[in-house]
Amino acid sequence: MVYITIIICSALGILLGLNLPTISYTYSGYLAIAIIAALDSVFGGLTSILKKNFDIRIFVSGFFGNAILAMLLTYLGERLNVDIYLAAVIVFVGRMFTNLSIIRRIYIEKWSKKYDEKHNAKQE
Amino acid sequence: MKKEIIIGFLCFLIATSICVLYRSVNKYTTEGQVSVQSVAENRLKDRVLAEQENYEKLSQELQNAQSKLENLRRDSANNSDEAKKLEKELSELNRLLGYTDVKGKGIIIKLEDAEASDENNKDSLVHDLDLLDIVNELFNAGAEAISINGQRILANTAINCNGNVVRINNEKVGAPFVINAIGLPNGLYGAMTRPDGYLDLMASGKIKIQIDKVENDELVVPKYTGTIQHQYMEVAE
C-alpha cells in the first residue's frame, strides 16, 4: 500500500518536474543536498513503518528539518570555504544504507518464515 | 490513510525536485557551462553566466535600437524628396559597408575539426589562417558578402588566433565553422573545389568539409553589429 502510493506520487512528481523551469547553477547544490536529506527521511520513515513505531510528527519534522539543516550547512561551508556538504552527504547516504539493510532484513525474515511454515505444513 | 497521504506528498516533492535538478544539471553540462561540481566554484561560474546573459541582452537592445533608428529615419525621409534621396544614399552606403543583412544565392561551407584531432597534429584542426585563406579565395572568386559563424567579413575585419578559438571582428568564434558566401554559386563552388585548392589541401588533414550550393536567393549574410571608427583617416585632396 505504501509502495503504491510512493510510486504514483513519484510519477506525478516527475510529470510536474518536467514542466517546471530549471534553476540557476548557484542553487542546484542546495537543492541536491536537500533531496538527499529528504530521501534519507523517506527511507527512515519506511523503516519505522515496518518496525511499527512510525510517528507522523517525527517523520515530517525530520523531512523538512534535515533538508533545511543540510542546506544551511552547505551555505555555511560555502562561506567558510570548507566543503561541509560532504559531511551531510556521507551521513545521509550512510543512514540510507543502514535503513535499507533493516528493511531488507525485515522482508527476508518475513518471507523465510512464510516459506518455513509452508514447508512444515507439507511435511506434516 | 493519513500517513500514506503525507508520505506520498513528500515523495511527490522529492520526485519533482529530482526532476528539476536533473534537467538543470543536464542544461548546464550540455551547454558546456559546467563540468565540475564544486560549490566553491559556483559563484564565479554564475557571474560568468550572468555576464553572458547581460551581454546578449545588451546586444539585443542595441539591435532593437538600431532598427528603431532605421524606422525613424525612413519616416522622417518621407517628408521631402531631398531627404528621400539622402536616405536612399545612406541605405546604399550601409549596404556597402556591411551594416545591413543581405541575402542572395551563394554557397555554404562547413568546416569541422577532424574526429581524432589533437593539438600536436596541426592539420587536424581548423586554424585562423585557414579561414583567412578561404575568405581570400572566396573574395577572389567573386564573393560579394561573407560571414563566418554569423560574423560579417568587412573591409577592416581581422581574423586571428585566440587560443582554442578564433577571433573575428574581436568576437570569439569556435569550430565548427559555417561560412556563408553570397555570389554566383557555381563559380564559388568551382573555385573552392578545384584540385589543389585550399580546401583540397585541408581535406588531406582529415578536416571535415561540406560545401552546399544555395540557388534560391535565400542565403542570409548578417550585418556587422559593431561600430567602425575612423580617427586618423582623412580625405586626401
Coordinates of C-alpha atoms in Angstrom, one line a residue:
Chain A
M1 CA 0.0 0.0 0.0
V2 CA 2.8 2.4 1.0
Y3 CA 4.8 1.4 -2.0
I4 CA 1.9 2.0 -4.5
T5 CA 1.4 5.5 -3.0
I6 CA 5.1 6.2 -3.3
I7 CA 5.2 5.1 -7.0
I8 CA 2.1 7.0 -8.0
C9 CA 3.2 10.2 -6.3
S10 CA 6.7 9.9 -7.7
A11 CA 5.3 9.6 -11.2
L12 CA 3.1 12.6 -10.6
G13 CA 6.1 14.5 -9.3
I14 CA 8.2 13.6 -12.4
L15 CA 5.4 14.9 -14.6
L16 CA 5.3 18.2 -12.7
G17 CA 9.1 18.4 -12.7
L18 CA 9.3 18.1 -16.4
N19 CA 7.2 21.2 -16.8
L20 CA 8.8 23.4 -14.2
P21 CA 11.6 25.9 -15.2
T22 CA 15.2 24.9 -14.4
I23 CA 17.0 26.5 -11.5
S24 CA 20.2 28.5 -11.6
Y25 CA 23.5 26.8 -11.0
T26 CA 24.2 28.5 -7.7
Y27 CA 21.1 26.9 -6.1
S28 CA 21.5 23.5 -7.7
G29 CA 23.9 22.4 -4.9
Y30 CA 21.4 23.3 -2.2
L31 CA 18.6 21.5 -3.9
A32 CA 20.8 18.4 -4.4
I33 CA 21.7 18.3 -0.7
A34 CA 18.1 18.9 0.3
I35 CA 17.0 16.0 -1.9
I36 CA 19.5 13.7 -0.3
A37 CA 18.3 14.7 3.2
A38 CA 14.7 14.2 2.2
L39 CA 15.4 10.8 0.6
D40 CA 17.1 9.8 3.9
S41 CA 13.9 10.8 5.8
V42 CA 11.8 8.7 3.5
F43 CA 13.9 5.6 4.0
G44 CA 13.8 6.3 7.7
G45 CA 10.0 6.6 7.5
L46 CA 9.7 3.3 5.7
T47 CA 11.8 1.5 8.2
S48 CA 9.8 2.8 11.1
I49 CA 6.5 1.8 9.3
L50 CA 7.9 -1.7 9.1
K51 CA 9.0 -1.6 12.7
K52 CA 5.6 -0.3 13.6
N53 CA 6.9 2.7 15.6
F54 CA 6.0 5.2 12.9
D55 CA 5.2 8.7 14.1
I56 CA 4.0 11.2 11.5
R57 CA 5.2 14.2 13.5
I58 CA 8.8 12.9 13.8
F59 CA 8.7 11.9 10.1
V60 CA 7.5 15.3 8.8
S61 CA 9.8 17.3 11.1
G62 CA 12.7 15.1 10.1
F63 CA 12.0 15.5 6.4
F64 CA 12.0 19.3 6.5
G65 CA 14.4 19.8 9.4
N66 CA 17.1 17.6 7.8
A67 CA 16.7 19.3 4.4
I68 CA 16.9 22.8 5.9
L69 CA 19.8 21.9 8.2
A70 CA 21.7 20.4 5.3
M71 CA 21.1 23.5 3.2
L72 CA 22.3 25.7 6.0
L73 CA 25.4 23.7 6.5
T74 CA 26.1 23.9 2.7
Y75 CA 25.7 27.6 2.9
L76 CA 28.0 27.9 5.9
G77 CA 30.5 25.7 4.2
E78 CA 30.5 27.9 1.2
R79 CA 31.1 31.0 3.4
L80 CA 33.9 29.3 5.3
N81 CA 35.3 27.7 2.1
V82 CA 35.0 24.2 3.6
D83 CA 33.0 21.5 1.8
I84 CA 30.8 20.8 4.8
Y85 CA 28.1 19.5 2.5
L86 CA 30.3 16.4 2.0
A87 CA 29.7 15.5 5.7
A88 CA 26.0 15.8 5.2
V89 CA 26.1 13.6 2.2
I90 CA 28.1 10.9 4.0
V91 CA 25.8 10.9 7.0
F92 CA 22.6 10.8 4.9
V93 CA 23.8 8.2 2.5
G94 CA 25.2 6.1 5.3
R95 CA 21.9 6.2 7.1
M96 CA 20.1 5.4 3.9
F97 CA 22.1 2.2 3.5
T98 CA 21.5 1.3 7.2
N99 CA 17.8 1.8 6.8
L100 CA 17.8 -0.2 3.5
S101 CA 19.5 -3.1 5.2
I102 CA 17.0 -3.0 8.1
I103 CA 14.1 -3.0 5.5
R104 CA 15.8 -5.9 3.7
R105 CA 16.2 -7.9 6.8
I106 CA 12.6 -7.5 7.9
Y107 CA 11.3 -8.6 4.5
I108 CA 13.7 -11.6 4.2
E109 CA 12.7 -12.7 7.7
K110 CA 9.1 -12.4 6.8
W111 CA 9.4 -14.4 3.6
S112 CA 11.6 -17.1 5.1
K113 CA 9.1 -17.5 7.9
K114 CA 6.3 -18.0 5.4
Y115 CA 8.4 -20.4 3.4
D116 CA 9.2 -22.4 6.6
E117 CA 5.5 -22.6 7.6
K118 CA 4.5 -23.9 4.2
H119 CA 7.4 -26.4 4.2
N120 CA 6.4 -27.7 7.6
A121 CA 2.8 -27.9 6.7
K122 CA 3.7 -30.1 3.7
Q123 CA 5.8 -32.4 5.8
E124 CA 3.1 -33.0 8.3
Chain B
M1 CA -4.9 6.8 5.4
K2 CA -3.3 9.9 6.8
K3 CA 0.3 8.8 6.9
E4 CA 0.2 7.4 3.4
I5 CA -1.0 10.7 2.0
I6 CA 1.8 12.6 3.8
I7 CA 4.5 10.1 2.7
G8 CA 3.1 10.3 -0.8
F9 CA 3.1 14.1 -0.8
L10 CA 6.7 14.1 0.4
C11 CA 7.7 11.6 -2.3
F12 CA 6.0 13.8 -4.8
L13 CA 8.1 16.7 -3.6
I14 CA 11.3 14.7 -3.9
A15 CA 10.5 13.4 -7.4
T16 CA 9.6 16.9 -8.5
S17 CA 12.9 18.4 -7.2
I18 CA 15.0 15.5 -8.6
C19 CA 13.4 16.0 -12.0
V20 CA 14.0 19.8 -11.9
L21 CA 17.6 19.3 -10.7
Y22 CA 18.3 16.6 -13.3
R23 CA 17.1 18.9 -16.1
S24 CA 19.0 21.9 -14.7
V25 CA 22.3 19.9 -14.4
N26 CA 21.7 18.5 -17.9
K27 CA 21.2 22.0 -19.2
Y28 CA 24.5 23.3 -17.7
T29 CA 26.5 20.4 -19.0
T30 CA 25.0 20.3 -22.5
E31 CA 25.6 24.0 -22.8
G32 CA 29.2 23.4 -21.9
Q33 CA 29.0 25.7 -19.0
V34 CA 30.0 23.4 -16.1
S35 CA 31.7 20.1 -15.9
V36 CA 33.0 20.0 -12.4
Q37 CA 30.6 20.1 -9.4
S38 CA 32.0 22.2 -6.6
V39 CA 30.0 24.6 -4.6
A40 CA 33.1 26.8 -4.1
E41 CA 33.3 27.5 -7.8
N42 CA 29.7 28.3 -8.2
R43 CA 29.8 32.0 -7.7
L44 CA 32.4 32.6 -10.3
K45 CA 30.6 30.5 -12.8
D46 CA 27.3 32.1 -12.1
R47 CA 28.9 35.5 -12.6
V48 CA 30.2 34.5 -16.0
L49 CA 26.8 33.2 -16.9
A50 CA 25.2 36.4 -15.7
E51 CA 27.6 38.5 -17.7
Q52 CA 27.0 36.4 -20.8
E53 CA 23.3 36.8 -20.4
N54 CA 23.7 40.5 -19.8
Y55 CA 25.9 40.8 -22.9
E56 CA 23.3 39.0 -25.0
K57 CA 20.5 41.2 -23.6
L58 CA 22.5 44.4 -24.3
S59 CA 23.4 43.3 -27.9
Q60 CA 19.7 42.5 -28.4
E61 CA 18.8 46.0 -27.1
L62 CA 21.4 47.5 -29.4
Q63 CA 19.8 45.7 -32.4
N64 CA 16.4 46.9 -31.4
A65 CA 17.6 50.5 -31.1
Q66 CA 19.2 50.2 -34.5
S67 CA 16.1 49.0 -36.2
K68 CA 14.1 51.7 -34.4
L69 CA 16.6 54.3 -35.7
E70 CA 16.2 52.8 -39.2
N71 CA 12.4 53.2 -38.9
L72 CA 12.6 56.8 -37.7
R73 CA 15.0 57.7 -40.4
R74 CA 12.7 56.2 -43.0
D75 CA 9.7 58.0 -41.5
S76 CA 11.4 61.4 -41.5
A77 CA 12.6 60.8 -45.0
N78 CA 9.1 60.5 -46.3
N79 CA 8.6 64.2 -45.8
S80 CA 10.7 65.6 -48.6
D81 CA 12.3 64.5 -51.8
E82 CA 15.7 65.7 -50.7
A83 CA 15.6 63.6 -47.5
K84 CA 14.4 60.6 -49.5
K85 CA 17.4 60.9 -51.8
L86 CA 19.7 61.1 -48.8
E87 CA 18.0 58.2 -47.1
K88 CA 18.5 56.1 -50.2
E89 CA 22.1 57.0 -50.4
L90 CA 22.5 56.2 -46.7
S91 CA 21.0 52.8 -47.1
E92 CA 23.1 52.1 -50.1
L93 CA 26.3 53.1 -48.2
N94 CA 25.2 51.0 -45.3
R95 CA 24.8 48.0 -47.6
L96 CA 28.3 48.5 -49.0
L97 CA 29.8 48.9 -45.5
G98 CA 28.1 45.8 -44.3
Y99 CA 25.7 47.4 -41.9
T100 CA 22.6 45.6 -43.3
D101 CA 21.6 42.0 -43.5
V102 CA 21.9 40.9 -47.1
K103 CA 20.7 37.7 -48.9
G104 CA 21.1 36.1 -52.2
K105 CA 22.4 33.0 -53.8
G106 CA 25.8 31.6 -52.9
I107 CA 27.4 28.7 -51.1
I108 CA 27.7 27.5 -47.5
I109 CA 31.0 25.9 -46.4
K110 CA 31.0 23.9 -43.2
L111 CA 34.4 23.1 -41.6
E112 CA 34.8 20.7 -38.7
D113 CA 37.9 19.6 -36.8
A114 CA 39.0 16.0 -37.6
E115 CA 37.4 13.5 -35.2
A116 CA 40.8 12.3 -33.9
S117 CA 42.0 15.9 -33.6
D118 CA 44.9 16.7 -31.3
E119 CA 47.0 19.7 -30.7
N120 CA 50.2 18.2 -32.0
N121 CA 48.7 17.3 -35.4
K122 CA 48.2 20.8 -36.7
D123 CA 46.5 19.6 -39.9
S124 CA 43.6 18.1 -38.0
L125 CA 42.3 21.5 -36.7
V126 CA 40.8 24.5 -38.4
H127 CA 43.0 27.5 -37.8
D128 CA 42.7 31.2 -38.2
L129 CA 45.0 31.2 -41.2
D130 CA 42.8 28.5 -42.9
L131 CA 39.8 30.8 -42.5
L132 CA 41.8 33.7 -43.8
D133 CA 42.9 31.8 -46.9
I134 CA 39.3 30.6 -47.5
V135 CA 38.0 34.1 -47.2
N136 CA 40.7 35.3 -49.6
E137 CA 39.8 32.6 -52.1
L138 CA 36.1 33.3 -51.9
F139 CA 36.6 37.1 -52.5
N140 CA 39.0 36.2 -55.3
A141 CA 36.2 34.0 -56.8
G142 CA 33.8 36.9 -56.8
A143 CA 32.0 36.6 -53.5
E144 CA 30.1 39.7 -52.6
A145 CA 29.4 39.2 -48.9
I146 CA 30.9 36.6 -46.5
S147 CA 30.2 35.7 -42.9
I148 CA 31.8 33.2 -40.6
N149 CA 29.5 31.8 -37.9
G150 CA 27.5 35.0 -38.2
Q151 CA 30.4 37.4 -38.1
R152 CA 30.3 39.6 -41.2
I153 CA 33.7 39.9 -43.0
L154 CA 34.2 43.7 -43.6
A155 CA 37.0 45.6 -45.3
N156 CA 38.7 46.0 -42.0
T157 CA 37.9 42.7 -40.4
A158 CA 40.8 40.9 -38.7
I159 CA 40.9 37.1 -38.3
N160 CA 43.3 36.0 -35.7
C161 CA 44.1 33.2 -33.3
N162 CA 42.8 33.3 -29.8
G163 CA 43.9 30.0 -28.1
N164 CA 41.5 27.3 -29.0
V165 CA 39.1 29.7 -30.7
V166 CA 39.4 32.2 -33.5
R167 CA 38.7 35.9 -33.1
I168 CA 36.8 37.6 -35.9
N169 CA 35.8 41.3 -35.6
N170 CA 37.0 40.9 -32.0
E171 CA 34.4 38.3 -31.3
K172 CA 35.3 34.8 -30.3
V173 CA 34.2 32.2 -32.8
G174 CA 34.7 28.4 -32.4
A175 CA 34.6 25.3 -34.5
P176 CA 32.6 24.1 -36.3
F177 CA 32.8 27.0 -38.7
V178 CA 30.0 27.8 -41.1
I179 CA 31.0 30.2 -43.9
N180 CA 28.2 31.8 -45.8
A181 CA 29.3 33.5 -49.1
I182 CA 27.0 35.3 -51.5
G183 CA 27.9 35.2 -55.1
L184 CA 27.5 33.0 -58.2
P185 CA 27.1 29.6 -56.7
N186 CA 28.7 27.6 -59.5
G187 CA 31.6 30.0 -59.7
L188 CA 32.3 29.9 -56.0
Y189 CA 31.8 26.2 -55.8
G190 CA 34.2 25.6 -58.7
A191 CA 36.8 27.9 -57.1
M192 CA 36.5 26.2 -53.8
T193 CA 36.6 22.6 -55.1
R194 CA 39.3 23.0 -57.7
P195 CA 42.1 20.4 -57.4
D196 CA 45.0 21.6 -55.2
G197 CA 42.8 24.4 -54.0
Y198 CA 43.0 25.4 -50.3
L199 CA 40.1 23.2 -49.2
D200 CA 41.6 20.3 -51.1
L201 CA 44.8 20.8 -49.0
M202 CA 42.8 21.0 -45.8
A203 CA 40.9 17.8 -46.6
S204 CA 44.1 15.9 -46.6
G205 CA 44.3 16.7 -42.8
K206 CA 41.1 14.8 -42.3
I207 CA 39.2 18.0 -41.6
K208 CA 35.5 17.5 -42.4
I209 CA 34.5 19.8 -45.2
Q210 CA 31.0 20.2 -46.6
I211 CA 30.1 22.6 -49.4
D212 CA 26.5 23.3 -50.3
K213 CA 25.2 25.5 -53.1
V214 CA 22.2 27.7 -52.3
E215 CA 20.5 28.6 -55.6
N216 CA 17.3 30.2 -54.3
D217 CA 18.4 33.7 -53.2
E218 CA 17.7 32.8 -49.5
L219 CA 21.2 32.6 -48.2
V220 CA 21.5 35.3 -45.5
V221 CA 24.7 37.1 -44.5
P222 CA 24.1 39.0 -41.3
K223 CA 25.1 42.6 -40.8
Y224 CA 28.1 43.8 -38.8
T225 CA 26.8 44.7 -35.3
G226 CA 29.8 46.7 -34.1
T227 CA 30.8 50.2 -35.0
I228 CA 33.5 51.3 -37.4
Q229 CA 35.6 54.2 -36.0
H230 CA 37.9 56.3 -38.1
Q231 CA 40.1 58.5 -36.1
Y232 CA 43.2 59.2 -38.2
M233 CA 41.9 58.9 -41.7
E234 CA 41.2 62.0 -43.7
V235 CA 40.3 62.5 -47.4
A236 CA 43.4 63.4 -49.4
E237 CA 42.6 66.2 -51.8

